Amino acid sequence: MTQDLKTGGSQGYLRIATEEAFATRELVDIYLRMIRDGSADKGMVSLWGFYAQSPSERATLIMDRLLDLDERRIADMDATGIDKAILALTSPGVQPLLDVEEAKGVAARANDYLAQACEKHPDRFIGMGAVAPQDPEWSAREIHRGAKELGFKGIQINSHTQGRYLDEEFFDPIFRALVEVDQPLYIHPATSPDSMIGPMVEAGLDGAIFGFGVETGMHLLRLITIGIFDKYPTLQIMVGHMGEALPYWLYRLDYMHQAGVRSQRYERMKPLKKTIAAYLKSNVLVTNSGVAWEPAVKFCQQVMGEDRVMYAMDYPYQYVPQEVRDMDAMDMSAETKKKFFQTNAERWFNL
Ligand code: 1DF
Ligand code: MN
């Protein structure tokens, strides 16, 4: 069945894409400044040294599309049958910025700009806010502003912040605020910190091809194993790229986690109320960004439940119309497919 790609739901569901990126010129210019003045880490040099400076077709097309939150994006959504896009400031956001005041200003202006675009296209765009985890109390206030004044439906954090992970007590105000407003955290990949990226960047494996997933999967595991969901049982954390491979690892994760806890090998590895598998089924949501692959979608549905797997395109980094057709054509009940494309996103983002 190759149905033509149309918006409007004539195929039985709306298509809601849940990991869609935009950039502001201000932020990209800061990345370029950091690359020039030597304050960028290796990952920023690799990622933004490419997208913001390469004359290649991939880089220039992606830059143009990232910077547009208006007609061009709507036209691309129309061309691929995407009814609604859940938008977030592209990775790594303001998290690498060394001047915390500057980081907060850039994030707040990006949030205002995104809110305006969502107001202009209310039936097409939905916003997730950006925060500056460098200042967790400010981020908590920005989460409340996003939820109450800007109409945002969650926040996106691009993995580590200058090598620091969200399981540190320092970042607790962010989780408290999310639970207060009852909104999800989307942990999006970033390039690995300098302490981890060496052998990956040397082989060209630091970005979306592999490094992103390894580092982000580890980040979520750090949060699960510190007991974040015992502390905040209603918190929902989303990750893209088919759960950054954690569903595939799950059996081994649980076996070795329990072995580690029993033997008290690591001070930090304390008993949890539930198994890692159980947290994936109660507190974690995955999207298929970058993975338009039926066996992987079905595997995640089988492991986590069909209510916890959502569609994402990862525009503009993976703008591939054929992938939408392939997901439409999955051999799956109409009910399950509607959950994947539409109703799971409506439920978990509270649309
Ligand atoms: C890439 C991929 C870049 C994804 C991204 O943000 C990103 C890439 C800077 O291909 O370089 O969000 N992605 O999620 O797969
Ligand atoms: Mn992405």
CSV table of C-alpha atoms in Angstrom, one decimal, residues 109 257 262 294 347:
chain,number,residue,atom,x,y,z
A,109,ARG,CA,14.8,34.5,23.5
A,257,HIS,CA,22.2,-4.2,37.7
A,262,ARG,CA,23.5,-7.6,45.5
A,294,GLU,CA,9.6,-1.7,11.3
A,347,ARG,CA,-1.6,11.6,25.6
